[in-house]
Amino acid sequence: RKEPSGLGIDEEVEVKKRVTVPRVKLDEARLLSENGIPKLRKRAKHLHLKGKGHEWSDASKLLSFYQIWLDDLFPKAKFLDALGMVEKAGHKTAMHKARMDWIDEGKPKDKTFD
Amino acid sequence: MESEDINRDVVHPEVRAHINSLVSALGGFSADDDGKYTLGDDALECLRDMRRWIRFYDEKTNRMDVARCIADANLVGGDLLHIIALWTENCSDSKFKARIALACYEVMVPLTWPIERNRDQMTINHHRHIPVLQLAQLGYKRAIINFDGAPILHTAVRVALPSMAMPIGERTPRDQGIIKLMLFFLRNIAMIAPPHGVKYEGDESQISRSATIDAFSYQDIFLTLLTIASNMGEDFRTEDVTVMEIIFHIVKRVDVKKLFLEEQQLNKAKADELSAAMEKEAAMLRSYKKTAPKRHNRFGTMIWVKRENGKMTSLSGQDALIDSATRELKMDRSKTFRPPKRSRKEEMEPKDLGPPVSLNHRANEQLRGFVEEFLDSGFNPLFQHVRKSIDREAAHVLDYHRSQFFYLVAWFLEAERMRRKAKKGKKPTEISPDDVSSFNLVASVLNQEMFITLNRWLDRAYNDKDWPDLVAVMKAYTQILLTVQEMSDSGNEEDEEIADNILNRLFYEEATHDAVANIVRTYKDQGFEYLDACTDLTHTYLRILEAYSKQNVDLTVRSRKRTRSKKKAATAAISNEDGEGPDNMDDDSANDEANAERTSKERKFDFKRFALRFATQGVVDTFVKYTKYYQDLDESQLKRAHRYFYRVCFKHEMSVMLFRVDIIHLFYNMIKGPEPLDKNNSMYKEWEELVKQIIRKCVKKLEERPALITELLFSKINSTAHYLEYGYEKQTISSN
């Protein structure tokens, strides 16, 4: 069953290219998608912070608000890591534009005309 | 001879044989004559041969075989020290013995020479021998400073004494070589320390810094150093950096604050330290206990957390029942994914300087004596000379001397300030005549040339990315600033005037402002020490500059012109500034009085603009990274970070810069998180208040501008930050 040379050295070895599943990333596309920042903005309407006198509970509420949103959006990363990724994605052009738009939405109408 | 049959030796057998025969020919303990050491007939020639072996076999061919053989043969402890002991004080005039002693030192200096790794020419031999040799060097050091038969260090000085006594013009190259040899010997002994990551197996107290200082003091080495240092420039010239090196290795990493405490204060400080550490540990355990399970670990609690639109998350463990924050923390901790590019783990300990040293009481006393005398007599001549050598890039100055120089300047300036403080505590009224001289003692590092050097190396180190160097320069800068500040508060008119002049020159250079702001802005994993140094410099710089800009009306016209042209350019660049700036600057043709008045005003205005540079995202990030070490920072360091954030948030009204989720997360966790700052820490209250105010402001801003909810995730750009901070109501705010 074996060739005389025996060891199979002469046979050509085929190098198969392994197809790896692309890694899921927390990039600007994901952030701008339905589940991304639009959802955050939607949810923010239900975020009621109490203001003066309730600083600690407010901060904890705020943090858990972001944490749950990030956990839904990108479940595999830890909170602080995910925050870092989001921050990094924020420097991309598309994100930049979107950020400016969100800010402009908040500006009063008369300011946008002049 | 079985051991020779099995040829497993790491060095060439012939080399070993040669060295062994040389060592045995050197001499030995005689059987009669109550075991005294007796010299061999050709001892001097043997020593010379040994030196030749080292030079022509080891150094020429870049091996370490001879050094290894000598280490194995116990030459230093077994022979050389005993030979040196033969040259006692009362046979000083014996030429032969003096020559033999010199030959011994000539062998010992290369043996104790610091071994450098990471050099290009390292061979397999180096990797084989270095670990053994490093331990052998520790053995040499132990043997030398603890030798009972004779003061070895003192004898080294005795060897060089005839050459030193000669005026510098009459010294032959051989004399100079002998002086060098002696200094290098002292340097090597001071420098040898257990290598990084290796635990010394013997009695550590025999090679510790305390033992070294004790030996140096007992054998009058400190006196020698003082003599050479105070005569630097007259009788000694090229020895400057070597003397500096010895001092560096003696004082590096010694805590200046503890040095000037009296015994009782020191004991109290140490006791306080211990109780603080225990308290810290207790607080840490308490914080763990809060979430610790109340029942055994197989109790098997499991809960569901309801999420939006019917999603559920399951969690196990009783601590999940405590509150939602703990649940979220648990959910987060169960994740194992790490982002692909994570930076190297940053370490708190600086590697090149070694761990911080703690001195015993005796060594503390001795070192303090030396430091005081050095400040009184040797500081100015030595450091001025070294500075000049560095400036002209003299051949004998090596690269690492520079950072040692800056390190020592910083160290001694701090020591001088501590000494003044200690003095003040003792007798508050008497010292006013001493005061004048006190700043004179360190005057050589406060002159204009020093600032030029400092600025140049600040620039160069930054551009060459030479971080250890930059750290040393920044430390020196900080200490100089603090000294000058103390000088200007000294109450002595002359000193105040000088200090004022120095500050004037210092802050006149816009280039320095840029450099400081740049350094702290561009921090990126250079290590904790760098972080500490650059935040300290920023803090000090800002504080002193602010105080100075407030009080000064009499700034030079030239400076005013300069700032104005600069500012014009700046306002042209930042066109969105409000109308105040241009108005202020337009009329140039005012009289002197008005000019002077406006100068100081402009200064203040200038300061605001200058300070705004420290409110950018890069600087904030650096300080945030620094604050992340809050568990390990001491009070002054916490204070520094606190003041900075306070400044950003409330003085410069750029609080938006701090409104980012990770920063809020850090701040919140510092106070209320699972591992908070210790409540007994004196800075705790201030931090609590600050964090509270920041959060309050953040919540308020969120209501004012809903867009912040997304911007909270990102770093802000200056333009958007300005909008978010002031919004459309900017005009009314600024008119208030």
PDB file of N, CA and C in Angstrom, chain B residues 61-116:
ATOM      1  N   THR B  61      38.627  39.438  23.326  1.00  0.00           N
ATOM      2  CA  THR B  61      37.856  38.477  22.533  1.00  0.00           C
ATOM      3  C   THR B  61      36.393  38.426  22.956  1.00  0.00           C
ATOM      4  N   ASN B  62      36.040  39.341  23.846  1.00  0.00           N
ATOM      5  CA  ASN B  62      34.649  39.455  24.245  1.00  0.00           C
ATOM      6  C   ASN B  62      34.097  38.156  24.833  1.00  0.00           C
ATOM      7  N   ARG B  63      34.801  37.620  25.809  1.00  0.00           N
ATOM      8  CA  ARG B  63      34.311  36.455  26.532  1.00  0.00           C
ATOM      9  C   ARG B  63      34.256  36.810  28.001  1.00  0.00           C
ATOM     10  N   MET B  64      33.723  35.920  28.786  1.00  0.00           N
ATOM     11  CA  MET B  64      33.746  36.168  30.230  1.00  0.00           C
ATOM     12  C   MET B  64      34.319  34.971  30.954  1.00  0.00           C
ATOM     13  N   ASP B  65      35.124  34.215  30.250  1.00  0.00           N
ATOM     14  CA  ASP B  65      35.605  32.959  30.818  1.00  0.00           C
ATOM     15  C   ASP B  65      36.516  33.192  32.017  1.00  0.00           C
ATOM     16  N   VAL B  66      37.410  34.155  31.901  1.00  0.00           N
ATOM     17  CA  VAL B  66      38.354  34.377  32.991  1.00  0.00           C
ATOM     18  C   VAL B  66      37.618  34.844  34.240  1.00  0.00           C
ATOM     19  N   ALA B  67      36.682  35.752  34.006  1.00  0.00           N
ATOM     20  CA  ALA B  67      35.909  36.251  35.148  1.00  0.00           C
ATOM     21  C   ALA B  67      35.192  35.092  35.828  1.00  0.00           C
ATOM     22  N   ARG B  68      34.681  34.185  35.029  1.00  0.00           N
ATOM     23  CA  ARG B  68      33.978  33.041  35.579  1.00  0.00           C
ATOM     24  C   ARG B  68      34.930  32.158  36.393  1.00  0.00           C
ATOM     25  N   CYS B  69      36.098  31.897  35.839  1.00  0.00           N
ATOM     26  CA  CYS B  69      37.067  31.059  36.546  1.00  0.00           C
ATOM     27  C   CYS B  69      37.487  31.705  37.861  1.00  0.00           C
ATOM     28  N   ILE B  70      37.682  33.029  37.794  1.00  0.00           N
ATOM     29  CA  ILE B  70      38.104  33.726  39.011  1.00  0.00           C
ATOM     30  C   ILE B  70      36.999  33.659  40.069  1.00  0.00           C
ATOM     31  N   ALA B  71      35.758  33.792  39.585  1.00  0.00           N
ATOM     32  CA  ALA B  71      34.642  33.702  40.524  1.00  0.00           C
ATOM     33  C   ALA B  71      34.609  32.313  41.153  1.00  0.00           C
ATOM     34  N   ASP B  72      34.857  31.284  40.345  1.00  0.00           N
ATOM     35  CA  ASP B  72      34.831  29.930  40.876  1.00  0.00           C
ATOM     36  C   ASP B  72      35.978  29.684  41.849  1.00  0.00           C
ATOM     37  N   ALA B  73      37.120  30.360  41.593  1.00  0.00           N
ATOM     38  CA  ALA B  73      38.298  30.113  42.422  1.00  0.00           C
ATOM     39  C   ALA B  73      38.281  30.946  43.701  1.00  0.00           C
ATOM     40  N   ASN B  74      37.246  31.760  43.890  1.00  0.00           N
ATOM     41  CA  ASN B  74      37.130  32.600  45.089  1.00  0.00           C
ATOM     42  C   ASN B  74      38.382  33.438  45.311  1.00  0.00           C
ATOM     43  N   LEU B  75      38.795  34.096  44.269  1.00  0.00           N
ATOM     44  CA  LEU B  75      40.026  34.878  44.340  1.00  0.00           C
ATOM     45  C   LEU B  75      39.868  36.090  45.257  1.00  0.00           C
ATOM     46  N   VAL B  76      38.733  36.794  45.090  1.00  0.00           N
ATOM     47  CA  VAL B  76      38.583  38.056  45.812  1.00  0.00           C
ATOM     48  C   VAL B  76      38.525  37.827  47.316  1.00  0.00           C
ATOM     49  N   GLY B  77      37.587  36.981  47.728  1.00  0.00           N
ATOM     50  CA  GLY B  77      37.432  36.749  49.160  1.00  0.00           C
ATOM     51  C   GLY B  77      38.594  35.973  49.752  1.00  0.00           C
ATOM     52  N   GLY B  78      39.147  35.063  48.978  1.00  0.00           N
ATOM     53  CA  GLY B  78      40.166  34.165  49.517  1.00  0.00           C
ATOM     54  C   GLY B  78      41.564  34.739  49.482  1.00  0.00           C
ATOM     55  N   ASP B  79      41.855  35.585  48.506  1.00  0.00           N
ATOM     56  CA  ASP B  79      43.233  36.055  48.381  1.00  0.00           C
ATOM     57  C   ASP B  79      43.370  37.580  48.405  1.00  0.00           C
ATOM     58  N   LEU B  80      42.686  38.234  47.475  1.00  0.00           N
ATOM     59  CA  LEU B  80      42.968  39.659  47.270  1.00  0.00           C
ATOM     60  C   LEU B  80      42.762  40.474  48.538  1.00  0.00           C
ATOM     61  N   LEU B  81      41.635  40.211  49.207  1.00  0.00           N
ATOM     62  CA  LEU B  81      41.360  41.016  50.399  1.00  0.00           C
ATOM     63  C   LEU B  81      42.420  40.790  51.455  1.00  0.00           C
ATOM     64  N   HIS B  82      42.884  39.552  51.572  1.00  0.00           N
ATOM     65  CA  HIS B  82      43.920  39.274  52.576  1.00  0.00           C
ATOM     66  C   HIS B  82      45.235  39.920  52.186  1.00  0.00           C
ATOM     67  N   ILE B  83      45.484  39.962  50.882  1.00  0.00           N
ATOM     68  CA  ILE B  83      46.723  40.613  50.443  1.00  0.00           C
ATOM     69  C   ILE B  83      46.661  42.109  50.749  1.00  0.00           C
ATOM     70  N   ILE B  84      45.494  42.696  50.470  1.00  0.00           N
ATOM     71  CA  ILE B  84      45.349  44.127  50.757  1.00  0.00           C
ATOM     72  C   ILE B  84      45.526  44.383  52.249  1.00  0.00           C
ATOM     73  N   ALA B  85      45.036  43.438  53.041  1.00  0.00           N
ATOM     74  CA  ALA B  85      45.133  43.616  54.493  1.00  0.00           C
ATOM     75  C   ALA B  85      46.581  43.635  54.959  1.00  0.00           C
ATOM     76  N   LEU B  86      47.463  43.046  54.168  1.00  0.00           N
ATOM     77  CA  LEU B  86      48.875  43.042  54.570  1.00  0.00           C
ATOM     78  C   LEU B  86      49.459  44.458  54.565  1.00  0.00           C
ATOM     79  N   TRP B  87      48.891  45.304  53.710  1.00  0.00           N
ATOM     80  CA  TRP B  87      49.407  46.677  53.620  1.00  0.00           C
ATOM     81  C   TRP B  87      48.740  47.524  54.684  1.00  0.00           C
ATOM     82  N   THR B  88      49.188  47.387  55.905  1.00  0.00           N
ATOM     83  CA  THR B  88      48.525  48.060  57.021  1.00  0.00           C
ATOM     84  C   THR B  88      48.937  49.520  57.057  1.00  0.00           C
ATOM     85  N   GLU B  89      48.270  50.247  57.947  1.00  0.00           N
ATOM     86  CA  GLU B  89      48.507  51.691  58.035  1.00  0.00           C
ATOM     87  C   GLU B  89      49.963  52.000  58.361  1.00  0.00           C
ATOM     88  N   ASN B  90      50.570  51.162  59.227  1.00  0.00           N
ATOM     89  CA  ASN B  90      51.903  51.531  59.683  1.00  0.00           C
ATOM     90  C   ASN B  90      53.023  51.069  58.750  1.00  0.00           C
ATOM     91  N   CYS B  91      52.674  50.387  57.653  1.00  0.00           N
ATOM     92  CA  CYS B  91      53.738  50.130  56.679  1.00  0.00           C
ATOM     93  C   CYS B  91      53.417  50.843  55.372  1.00  0.00           C
ATOM     94  N   SER B  92      52.889  52.053  55.534  1.00  0.00           N
ATOM     95  CA  SER B  92      52.484  52.827  54.363  1.00  0.00           C
ATOM     96  C   SER B  92      53.642  53.101  53.417  1.00  0.00           C
ATOM     97  N   ASP B  93      54.841  53.161  53.981  1.00  0.00           N
ATOM     98  CA  ASP B  93      55.957  53.534  53.123  1.00  0.00           C
ATOM     99  C   ASP B  93      56.567  52.342  52.390  1.00  0.00           C
ATOM    100  N   SER B  94      56.047  51.160  52.640  1.00  0.00           N
ATOM    101  CA  SER B  94      56.588  50.010  51.932  1.00  0.00           C
ATOM    102  C   SER B  94      56.136  50.057  50.478  1.00  0.00           C
ATOM    103  N   LYS B  95      57.067  50.303  49.604  1.00  0.00           N
ATOM    104  CA  LYS B  95      56.716  50.498  48.205  1.00  0.00           C
ATOM    105  C   LYS B  95      56.151  49.245  47.582  1.00  0.00           C
ATOM    106  N   PHE B  96      56.779  48.127  47.957  1.00  0.00           N
ATOM    107  CA  PHE B  96      56.371  46.863  47.357  1.00  0.00           C
ATOM    108  C   PHE B  96      54.926  46.539  47.700  1.00  0.00           C
ATOM    109  N   LYS B  97      54.610  46.695  48.994  1.00  0.00           N
ATOM    110  CA  LYS B  97      53.249  46.357  49.410  1.00  0.00           C
ATOM    111  C   LYS B  97      52.237  47.300  48.778  1.00  0.00           C
ATOM    112  N   ALA B  98      52.619  48.561  48.667  1.00  0.00           N
ATOM    113  CA  ALA B  98      51.703  49.514  48.030  1.00  0.00           C
ATOM    114  C   ALA B  98      51.452  49.106  46.590  1.00  0.00           C
ATOM    115  N   ARG B  99      52.501  48.668  45.954  1.00  0.00           N
ATOM    116  CA  ARG B  99      52.340  48.286  44.561  1.00  0.00           C
ATOM    117  C   ARG B  99      51.444  47.056  44.431  1.00  0.00           C
ATOM    118  N   ILE B 100      51.644  46.125  45.362  1.00  0.00           N
ATOM    119  CA  ILE B 100      50.814  44.917  45.330  1.00  0.00           C
ATOM    120  C   ILE B 100      49.356  45.261  45.591  1.00  0.00           C
ATOM    121  N   ALA B 101      49.149  46.171  46.548  1.00  0.00           N
ATOM    122  CA  ALA B 101      47.767  46.566  46.835  1.00  0.00           C
ATOM    123  C   ALA B 101      47.140  47.187  45.590  1.00  0.00           C
ATOM    124  N   LEU B 102      47.895  48.036  44.947  1.00  0.00           N
ATOM    125  CA  LEU B 102      47.369  48.654  43.723  1.00  0.00           C
ATOM    126  C   LEU B 102      47.025  47.588  42.693  1.00  0.00           C
ATOM    127  N   ALA B 103      47.912  46.607  42.560  1.00  0.00           N
ATOM    128  CA  ALA B 103      47.653  45.542  41.585  1.00  0.00           C
ATOM    129  C   ALA B 103      46.376  44.781  41.937  1.00  0.00           C
ATOM    130  N   CYS B 104      46.125  44.601  43.230  1.00  0.00           N
ATOM    131  CA  CYS B 104      44.891  43.923  43.643  1.00  0.00           C
ATOM    132  C   CYS B 104      43.673  44.722  43.174  1.00  0.00           C
ATOM    133  N   TYR B 105      43.727  46.046  43.388  1.00  0.00           N
ATOM    134  CA  TYR B 105      42.578  46.855  42.964  1.00  0.00           C
ATOM    135  C   TYR B 105      42.436  46.828  41.446  1.00  0.00           C
ATOM    136  N   GLU B 106      43.580  46.747  40.776  1.00  0.00           N
ATOM    137  CA  GLU B 106      43.492  46.713  39.322  1.00  0.00           C
ATOM    138  C   GLU B 106      42.791  45.451  38.840  1.00  0.00           C
ATOM    139  N   VAL B 107      42.907  44.373  39.615  1.00  0.00           N
ATOM    140  CA  VAL B 107      42.172  43.155  39.253  1.00  0.00           C
ATOM    141  C   VAL B 107      40.712  43.261  39.670  1.00  0.00           C
ATOM    142  N   MET B 108      40.502  43.873  40.832  1.00  0.00           N
ATOM    143  CA  MET B 108      39.135  43.893  41.358  1.00  0.00           C
ATOM    144  C   MET B 108      38.203  44.809  40.570  1.00  0.00           C
ATOM    145  N   VAL B 109      38.753  45.904  40.039  1.00  0.00           N
ATOM    146  CA  VAL B 109      37.869  46.835  39.330  1.00  0.00           C
ATOM    147  C   VAL B 109      37.190  46.176  38.122  1.00  0.00           C
ATOM    148  N   PRO B 110      37.929  45.495  37.237  1.00  0.00           N
ATOM    149  CA  PRO B 110      37.196  44.831  36.153  1.00  0.00           C
ATOM    150  C   PRO B 110      36.266  43.722  36.636  1.00  0.00           C
ATOM    151  N   LEU B 111      36.618  43.085  37.751  1.00  0.00           N
ATOM    152  CA  LEU B 111      35.749  42.011  38.236  1.00  0.00           C
ATOM    153  C   LEU B 111      34.427  42.553  38.756  1.00  0.00           C
ATOM    154  N   THR B 112      34.482  43.747  39.383  1.00  0.00           N
ATOM    155  CA  THR B 112      33.245  44.295  39.935  1.00  0.00           C
ATOM    156  C   THR B 112      32.539  45.221  38.954  1.00  0.00           C
ATOM    157  N   TRP B 113      33.077  45.346  37.763  1.00  0.00           N
ATOM    158  CA  TRP B 113      32.507  46.277  36.779  1.00  0.00           C
ATOM    159  C   TRP B 113      31.066  45.888  36.447  1.00  0.00           C
ATOM    160  N   PRO B 114      30.155  46.852  36.391  1.00  0.00           N
ATOM    161  CA  PRO B 114      28.753  46.507  36.098  1.00  0.00           C
ATOM    162  C   PRO B 114      28.607  45.791  34.765  1.00  0.00           C
ATOM    163  N   ILE B 115      27.836  44.740  34.777  1.00  0.00           N
ATOM    164  CA  ILE B 115      27.638  43.957  33.560  1.00  0.00           C
ATOM    165  C   ILE B 115      26.434  44.499  32.822  1.00  0.00           C
ATOM    166  N   GLU B 116      26.639  44.824  31.598  1.00  0.00           N
ATOM    167  CA  GLU B 116      25.509  45.328  30.813  1.00  0.00           C
ATOM    168  C   GLU B 116      24.951  44.217  29.944  1.00  0.00           C
TER     169      GLU B 116
END
